[in-house]
Coordinates of C-alpha atoms in Angstrom, one line a residue:
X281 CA 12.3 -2.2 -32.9
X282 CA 12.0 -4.3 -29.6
X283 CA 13.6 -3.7 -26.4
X284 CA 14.2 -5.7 -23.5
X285 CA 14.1 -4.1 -20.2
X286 CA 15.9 -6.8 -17.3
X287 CA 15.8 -6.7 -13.7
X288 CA 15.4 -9.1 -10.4
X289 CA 11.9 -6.4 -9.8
X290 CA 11.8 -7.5 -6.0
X291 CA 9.4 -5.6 -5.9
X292 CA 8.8 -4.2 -9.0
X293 CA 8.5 0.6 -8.5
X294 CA 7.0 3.3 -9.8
X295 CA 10.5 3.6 -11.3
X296 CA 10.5 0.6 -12.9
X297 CA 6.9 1.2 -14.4
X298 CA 7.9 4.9 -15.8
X299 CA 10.9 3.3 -17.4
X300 CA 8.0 0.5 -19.3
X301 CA 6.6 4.0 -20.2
X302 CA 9.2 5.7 -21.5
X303 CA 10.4 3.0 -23.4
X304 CA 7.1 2.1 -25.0
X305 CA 7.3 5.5 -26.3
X306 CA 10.0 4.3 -28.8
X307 CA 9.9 0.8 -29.2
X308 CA 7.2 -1.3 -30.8
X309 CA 7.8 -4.2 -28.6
X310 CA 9.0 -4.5 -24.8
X311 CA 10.1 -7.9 -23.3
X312 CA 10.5 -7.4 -19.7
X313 CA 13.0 -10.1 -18.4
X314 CA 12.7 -10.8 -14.8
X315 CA 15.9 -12.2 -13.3
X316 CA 17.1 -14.7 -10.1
X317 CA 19.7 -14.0 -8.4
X318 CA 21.3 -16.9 -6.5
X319 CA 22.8 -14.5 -3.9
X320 CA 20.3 -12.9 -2.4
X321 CA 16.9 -13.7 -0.6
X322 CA 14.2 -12.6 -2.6
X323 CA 10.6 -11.5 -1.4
X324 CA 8.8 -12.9 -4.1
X325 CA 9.5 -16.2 -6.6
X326 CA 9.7 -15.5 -10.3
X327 CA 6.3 -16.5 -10.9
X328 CA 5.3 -14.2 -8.0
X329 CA 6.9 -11.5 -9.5
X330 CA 5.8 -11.9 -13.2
X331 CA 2.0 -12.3 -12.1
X332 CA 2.4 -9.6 -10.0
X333 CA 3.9 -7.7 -12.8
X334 CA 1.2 -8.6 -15.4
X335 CA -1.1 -7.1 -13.0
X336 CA 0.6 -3.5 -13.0
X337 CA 0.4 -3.2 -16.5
X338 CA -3.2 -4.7 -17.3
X339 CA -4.5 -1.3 -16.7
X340 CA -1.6 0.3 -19.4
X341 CA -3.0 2.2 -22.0
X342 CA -0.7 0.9 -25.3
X343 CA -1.1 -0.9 -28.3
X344 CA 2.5 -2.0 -28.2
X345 CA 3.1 -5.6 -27.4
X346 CA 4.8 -6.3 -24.0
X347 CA 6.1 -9.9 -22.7
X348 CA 7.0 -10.6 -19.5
X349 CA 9.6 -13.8 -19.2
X350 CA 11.5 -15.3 -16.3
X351 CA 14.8 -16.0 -17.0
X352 CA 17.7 -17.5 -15.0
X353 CA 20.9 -17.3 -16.8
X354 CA 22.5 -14.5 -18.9
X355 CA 20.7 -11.1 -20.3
X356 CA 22.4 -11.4 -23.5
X357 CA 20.8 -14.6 -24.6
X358 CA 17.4 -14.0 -23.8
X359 CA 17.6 -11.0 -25.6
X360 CA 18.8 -12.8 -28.3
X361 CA 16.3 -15.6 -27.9
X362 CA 13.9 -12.7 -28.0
X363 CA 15.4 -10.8 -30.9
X364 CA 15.7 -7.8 -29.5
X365 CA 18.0 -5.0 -30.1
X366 CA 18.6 -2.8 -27.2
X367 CA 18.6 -3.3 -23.8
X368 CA 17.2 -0.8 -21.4
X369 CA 18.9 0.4 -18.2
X370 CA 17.4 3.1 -15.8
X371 CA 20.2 5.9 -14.7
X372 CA 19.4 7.6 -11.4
X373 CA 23.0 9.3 -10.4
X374 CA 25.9 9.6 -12.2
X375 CA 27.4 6.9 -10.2
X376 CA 24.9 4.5 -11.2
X377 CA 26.1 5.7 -14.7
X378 CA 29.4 4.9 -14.3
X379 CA 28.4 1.1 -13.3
X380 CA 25.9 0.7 -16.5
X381 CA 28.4 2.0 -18.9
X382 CA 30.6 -0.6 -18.1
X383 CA 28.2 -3.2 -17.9
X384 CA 26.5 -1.9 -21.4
X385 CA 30.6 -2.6 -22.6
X386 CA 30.6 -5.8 -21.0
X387 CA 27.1 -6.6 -22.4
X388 CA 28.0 -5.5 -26.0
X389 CA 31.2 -8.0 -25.9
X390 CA 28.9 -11.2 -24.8
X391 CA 26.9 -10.2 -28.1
X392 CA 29.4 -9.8 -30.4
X393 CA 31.2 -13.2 -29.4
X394 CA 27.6 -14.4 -30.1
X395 CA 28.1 -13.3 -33.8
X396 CA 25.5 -10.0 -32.8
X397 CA 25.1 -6.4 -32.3
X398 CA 22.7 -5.5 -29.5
X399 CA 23.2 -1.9 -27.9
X400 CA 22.3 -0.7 -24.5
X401 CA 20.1 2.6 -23.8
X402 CA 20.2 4.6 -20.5
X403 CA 17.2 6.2 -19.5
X404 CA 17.7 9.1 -17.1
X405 CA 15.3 9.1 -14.4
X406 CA 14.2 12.9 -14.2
X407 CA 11.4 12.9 -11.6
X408 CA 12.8 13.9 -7.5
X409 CA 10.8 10.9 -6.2
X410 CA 11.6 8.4 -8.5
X411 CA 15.0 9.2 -8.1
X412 CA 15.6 7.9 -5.1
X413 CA 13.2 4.7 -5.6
X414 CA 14.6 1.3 -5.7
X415 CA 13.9 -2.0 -4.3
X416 CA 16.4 -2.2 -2.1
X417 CA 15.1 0.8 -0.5
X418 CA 10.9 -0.1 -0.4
X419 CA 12.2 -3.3 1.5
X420 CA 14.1 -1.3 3.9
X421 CA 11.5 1.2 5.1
X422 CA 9.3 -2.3 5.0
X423 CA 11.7 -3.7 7.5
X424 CA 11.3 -0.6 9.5
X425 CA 7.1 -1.0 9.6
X426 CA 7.4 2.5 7.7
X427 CA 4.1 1.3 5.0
X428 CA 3.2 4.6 4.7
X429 CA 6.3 5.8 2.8
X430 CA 6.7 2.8 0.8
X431 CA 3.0 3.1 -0.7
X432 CA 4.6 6.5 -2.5
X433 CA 7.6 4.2 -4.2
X434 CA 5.3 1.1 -5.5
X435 CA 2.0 0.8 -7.9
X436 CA -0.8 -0.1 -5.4
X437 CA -1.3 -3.9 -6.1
X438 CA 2.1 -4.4 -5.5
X439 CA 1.6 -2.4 -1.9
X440 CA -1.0 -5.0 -1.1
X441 CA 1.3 -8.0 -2.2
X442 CA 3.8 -6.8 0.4
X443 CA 1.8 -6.3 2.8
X444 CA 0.5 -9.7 2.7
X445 CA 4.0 -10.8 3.5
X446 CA 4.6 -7.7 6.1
X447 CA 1.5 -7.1 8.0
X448 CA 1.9 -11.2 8.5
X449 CA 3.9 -11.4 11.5
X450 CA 2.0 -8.5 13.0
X451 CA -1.4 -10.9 12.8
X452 CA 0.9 -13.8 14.1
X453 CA 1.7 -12.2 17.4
X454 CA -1.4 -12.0 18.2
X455 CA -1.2 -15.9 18.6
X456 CA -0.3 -18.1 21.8
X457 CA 1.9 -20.8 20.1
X458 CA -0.6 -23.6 20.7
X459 CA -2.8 -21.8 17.6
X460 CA 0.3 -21.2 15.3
X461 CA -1.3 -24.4 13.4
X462 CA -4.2 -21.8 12.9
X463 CA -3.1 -18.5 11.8
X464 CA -2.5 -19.6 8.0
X465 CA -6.1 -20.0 7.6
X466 CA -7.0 -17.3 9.3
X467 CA -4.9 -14.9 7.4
X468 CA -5.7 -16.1 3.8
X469 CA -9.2 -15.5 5.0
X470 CA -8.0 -11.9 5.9
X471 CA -6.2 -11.3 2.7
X472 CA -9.0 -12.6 0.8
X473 CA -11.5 -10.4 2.4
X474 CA -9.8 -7.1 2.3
X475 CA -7.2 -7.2 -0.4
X476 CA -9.5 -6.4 -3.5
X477 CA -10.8 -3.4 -2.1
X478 CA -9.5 0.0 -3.5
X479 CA -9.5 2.3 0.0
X480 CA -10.6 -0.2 2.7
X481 CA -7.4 -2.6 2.6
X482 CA -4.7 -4.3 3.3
X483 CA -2.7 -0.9 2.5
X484 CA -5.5 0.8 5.2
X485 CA -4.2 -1.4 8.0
X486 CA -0.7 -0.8 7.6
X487 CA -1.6 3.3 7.3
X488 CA -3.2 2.1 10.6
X489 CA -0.3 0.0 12.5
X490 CA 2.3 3.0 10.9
X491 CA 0.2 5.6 12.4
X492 CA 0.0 3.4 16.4
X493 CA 4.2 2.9 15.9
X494 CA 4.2 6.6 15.5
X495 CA 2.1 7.2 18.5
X496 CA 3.7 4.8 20.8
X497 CA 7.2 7.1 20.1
X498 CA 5.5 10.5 20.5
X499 CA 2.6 9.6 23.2
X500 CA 2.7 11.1 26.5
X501 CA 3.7 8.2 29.5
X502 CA -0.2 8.8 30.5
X503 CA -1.8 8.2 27.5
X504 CA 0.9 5.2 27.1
X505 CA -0.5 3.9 30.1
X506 CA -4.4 3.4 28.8
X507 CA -2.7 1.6 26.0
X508 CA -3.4 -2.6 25.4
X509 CA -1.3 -3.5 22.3
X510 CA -3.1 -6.4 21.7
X511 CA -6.7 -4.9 21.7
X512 CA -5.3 -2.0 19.1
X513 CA -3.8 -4.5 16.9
X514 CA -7.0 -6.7 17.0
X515 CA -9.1 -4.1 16.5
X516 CA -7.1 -2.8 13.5
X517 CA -6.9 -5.9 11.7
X518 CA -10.7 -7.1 12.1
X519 CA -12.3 -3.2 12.6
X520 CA -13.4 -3.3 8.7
X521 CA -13.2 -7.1 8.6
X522 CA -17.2 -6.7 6.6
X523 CA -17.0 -3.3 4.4
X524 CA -20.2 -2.9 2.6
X525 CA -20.8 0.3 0.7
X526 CA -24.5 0.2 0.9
X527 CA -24.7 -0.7 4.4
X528 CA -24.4 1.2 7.8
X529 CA -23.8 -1.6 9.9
X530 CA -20.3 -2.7 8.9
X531 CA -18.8 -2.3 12.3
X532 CA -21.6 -4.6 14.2
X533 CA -21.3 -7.1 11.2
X534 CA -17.7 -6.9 11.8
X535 CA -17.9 -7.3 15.3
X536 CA -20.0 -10.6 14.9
X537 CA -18.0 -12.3 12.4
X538 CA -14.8 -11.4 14.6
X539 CA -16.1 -13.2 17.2
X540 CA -17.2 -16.3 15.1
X541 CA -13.6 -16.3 13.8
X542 CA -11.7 -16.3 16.7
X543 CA -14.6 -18.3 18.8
X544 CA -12.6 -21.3 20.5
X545 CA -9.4 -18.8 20.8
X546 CA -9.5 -19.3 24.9
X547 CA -6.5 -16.5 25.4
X548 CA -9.4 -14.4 23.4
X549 CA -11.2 -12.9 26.1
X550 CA -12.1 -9.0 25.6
X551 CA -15.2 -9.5 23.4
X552 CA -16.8 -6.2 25.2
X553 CA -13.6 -4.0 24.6
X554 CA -13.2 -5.4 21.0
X555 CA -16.8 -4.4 20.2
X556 CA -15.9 -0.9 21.8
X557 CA -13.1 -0.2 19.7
X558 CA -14.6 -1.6 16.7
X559 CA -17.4 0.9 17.1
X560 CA -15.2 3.8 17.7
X561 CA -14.5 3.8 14.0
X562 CA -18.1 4.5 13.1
X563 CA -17.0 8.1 14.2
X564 CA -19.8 9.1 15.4
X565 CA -19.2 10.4 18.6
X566 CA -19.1 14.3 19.3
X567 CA -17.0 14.6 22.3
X568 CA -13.6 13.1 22.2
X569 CA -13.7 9.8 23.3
X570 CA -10.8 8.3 25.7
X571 CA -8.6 5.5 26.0
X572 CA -8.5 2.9 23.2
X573 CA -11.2 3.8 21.8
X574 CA -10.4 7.4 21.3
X575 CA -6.7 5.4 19.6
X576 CA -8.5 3.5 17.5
X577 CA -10.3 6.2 16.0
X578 CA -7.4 8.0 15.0
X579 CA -5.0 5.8 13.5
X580 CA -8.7 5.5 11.3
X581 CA -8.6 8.7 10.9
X582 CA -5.1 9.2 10.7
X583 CA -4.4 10.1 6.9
X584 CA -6.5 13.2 6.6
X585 CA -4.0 14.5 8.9
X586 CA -1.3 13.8 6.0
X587 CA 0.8 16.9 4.7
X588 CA 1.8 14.7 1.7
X589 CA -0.2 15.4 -1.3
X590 CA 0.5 12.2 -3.0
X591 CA -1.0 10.4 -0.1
X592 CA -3.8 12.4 0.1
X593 CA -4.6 12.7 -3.6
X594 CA -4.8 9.3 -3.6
X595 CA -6.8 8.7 -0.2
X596 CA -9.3 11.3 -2.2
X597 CA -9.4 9.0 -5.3
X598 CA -9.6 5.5 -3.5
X599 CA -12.4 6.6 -1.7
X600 CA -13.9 7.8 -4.9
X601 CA -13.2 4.6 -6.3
X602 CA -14.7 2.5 -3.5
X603 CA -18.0 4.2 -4.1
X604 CA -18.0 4.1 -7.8
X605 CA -21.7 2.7 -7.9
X606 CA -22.4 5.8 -6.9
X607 CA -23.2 9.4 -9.7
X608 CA -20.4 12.0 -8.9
X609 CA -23.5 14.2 -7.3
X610 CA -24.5 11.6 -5.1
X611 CA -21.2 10.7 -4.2
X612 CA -19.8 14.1 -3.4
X613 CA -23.4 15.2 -1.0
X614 CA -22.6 12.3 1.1
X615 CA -18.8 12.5 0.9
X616 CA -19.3 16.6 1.9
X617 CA -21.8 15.3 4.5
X618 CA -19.0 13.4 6.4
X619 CA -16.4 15.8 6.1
X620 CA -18.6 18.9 7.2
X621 CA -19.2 16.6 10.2
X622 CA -15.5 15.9 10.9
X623 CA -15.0 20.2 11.1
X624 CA -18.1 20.6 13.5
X625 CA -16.2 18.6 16.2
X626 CA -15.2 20.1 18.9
X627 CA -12.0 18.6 17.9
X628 CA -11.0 15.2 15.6
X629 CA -8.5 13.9 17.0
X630 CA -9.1 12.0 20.4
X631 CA -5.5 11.1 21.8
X632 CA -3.4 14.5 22.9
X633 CA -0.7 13.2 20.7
X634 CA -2.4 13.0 17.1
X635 CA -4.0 16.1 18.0
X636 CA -0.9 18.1 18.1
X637 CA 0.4 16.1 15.1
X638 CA -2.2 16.5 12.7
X639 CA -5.4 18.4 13.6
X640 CA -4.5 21.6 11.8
X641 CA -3.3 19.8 8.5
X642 CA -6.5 17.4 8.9
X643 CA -9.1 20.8 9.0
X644 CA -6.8 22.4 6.1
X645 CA -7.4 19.2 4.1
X646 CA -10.9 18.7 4.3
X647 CA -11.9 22.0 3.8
X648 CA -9.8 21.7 0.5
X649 CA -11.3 18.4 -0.7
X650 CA -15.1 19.8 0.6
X651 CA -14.5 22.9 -1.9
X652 CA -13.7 20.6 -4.7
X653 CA -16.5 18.4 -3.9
X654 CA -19.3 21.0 -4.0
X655 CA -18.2 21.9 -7.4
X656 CA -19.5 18.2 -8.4
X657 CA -22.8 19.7 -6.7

């Protein structure tokens, strides 16, 4: 039997992939159809979204056949070009049921005028989370800046694919307009350097600029006032600019190529507090440090404050995955080293604001991950 699943996938969810799932527990053959539609302004082009697409499912564990076309005109024909027999819908409410049982009646017409018989399945979507996961909503809360929340509602490549388009404008402002001619450059460069990592990322920098939003809404006027956006965000974007997992002298490499990159940048003039803030997120200070520096530690630091235990399962297992050259004993001794030295601080959170927002959950949370660890010991 082959099915074919259809959708615009702008960007393509979690929901969409545990609908592949499901299906290819029943069907010996999936054609995912990606569709245009003429409407509407779409993130990504069709070849975008089909390479993008190939990419979540490389890793899928099936021997079932799956093929992944573009197509521009009606559902019913490329299933018919495709010969399959069923097309798949995802149901998440019953008033999304209502819409797809009249579309599966209008659908079933176009085939049989066609001389065919091609039936439509609904497949309930049963998980809370995925419930409420759509497109429509990841490209809201990415209009909002909220990355955090969208990373729970999309695989992880496809996180870093829309960050490339949303962190863009943040990088941008950093501009006068007499370089505009020289932030493309500049940001391919950044993409390229920090996209293929698993923890260290593009995904990492948006936890990061999230996390300052956050902190410029709940921050005291005071702590507002020690405050230069355009040191944070410089900071953020080039803090982990050389990430090298058998080094210890990322943040001074860092620091150097920054200043080789923007060298000629004549509004660029804060080398000193740049190098400051980059070295802030070496973390290893003992007393609370102040000011930006103390900021830019934190939003670093930010997620093991996270009560979500999505986000921090996969924190746990990105980090894991970053060090994979390492044995599991190796890697939990120095992992347990680090986190025993984030409880001995006096306190880990520098800025008044993230320490009454996450120090308690952050303490809870390592102490859980440092007893799992030590059983790899």
């Amino acid at each position: 039997m082959k099915a074919l699943f259809a959708g615009s996938f702008d960007p393509f969810t979690l929901g969409h992939l545990d609908i592949v799932k499901k299906t290819l527990k029943e069907y010996d053959e999936l054609i995912i159809c990606i569709s245009n539609n003429e409407t509407k302004k779409h993130l990504f082009s069709l070849d975008e979204r089909k390479r993008i697409i190939e990419s979540v499912l490389a890793d899928l564990q099936t021997s079932k056949k799956i093929t992944i076309v573009c197509n521009t005109g009606t559902t019913i024909d490329v299933a018919i070009k495709y010969n399959a027999d069923t097309l798949i819908r995802g149901i998440r409410s019953q008033s999304e049921l209502d819409n797809e049982v009249s579309f599966a009646t209008i659908n079933e017409k176009l085939a049989q005028i066609r001389g065919l018989s091609i039936k439509t399945k609904l497949i309930w979507q049963e998980d809370f989370t995925l419930k409420s996961t759509s497109s429509s909503l990841v490209r809201a809360l990415l209009a909002l800046d909220e990355y955090i929340v969208c990373s729970l509602y999309v695989p992880k490549n496809v996180h870093q694919e829309l960050l490339c388009i949303y962190l863009k404008p943040h990088f941008k402002n950093l501009f006068a307009e007499a370089y505009v001619p020289r932030v493309e450059s500049l940001w391919k460069d950044l993409i390229n350097t920090y996209k293929s990592r698993p923890y260290h990322n593009l995904s990492h920098l948006g936890y990061m600029i999230n996390m300052f939003n956050i902190f410029k809404k709940h921050a005291s006027s005071n702590e507002l006032a020690s405050i230069n956006s355009f040191n944070i965000i410089l900071a953020i974007f080039m803090h982990d600019y050389v990430y090298d997992i058998t080094k210890n002298d990322n943040e001074e490499r860092s620091i150097e190529e920054t200043q080789k990159i923007w060298d000629g940048i004549t509004f660029y003039q804060p080398k000193e507090v740049l190098r400051n803030l980059i070295l802030a997120t070496k973390h290893t200070n003992v007393e609370p440090l102040t000011g930006e520096p103390g900021l830019i530690a934190d939003l670093d630091l930010a997620i093991l404050g996270t009560k979500s235990s999505q986000t921090w399962n996969d924190y746990c297992n990105s980090i894991r995955q970053e060090y994979s050259i390492y044995s599991d004993k190796e890697y939990a001794l120095a992992r347990t080293e680090f986190l025993i030295k984030m409880l001995k601080r006096k306190q880990i959170f520098n800025t008044d604001c993230f320490f009454n927002l996450y120090e308690k959950q952050a303490r809870k949370n390592i102490r859980k991950e440092i007893f799992k660890l030590r059983k790899l010991l």
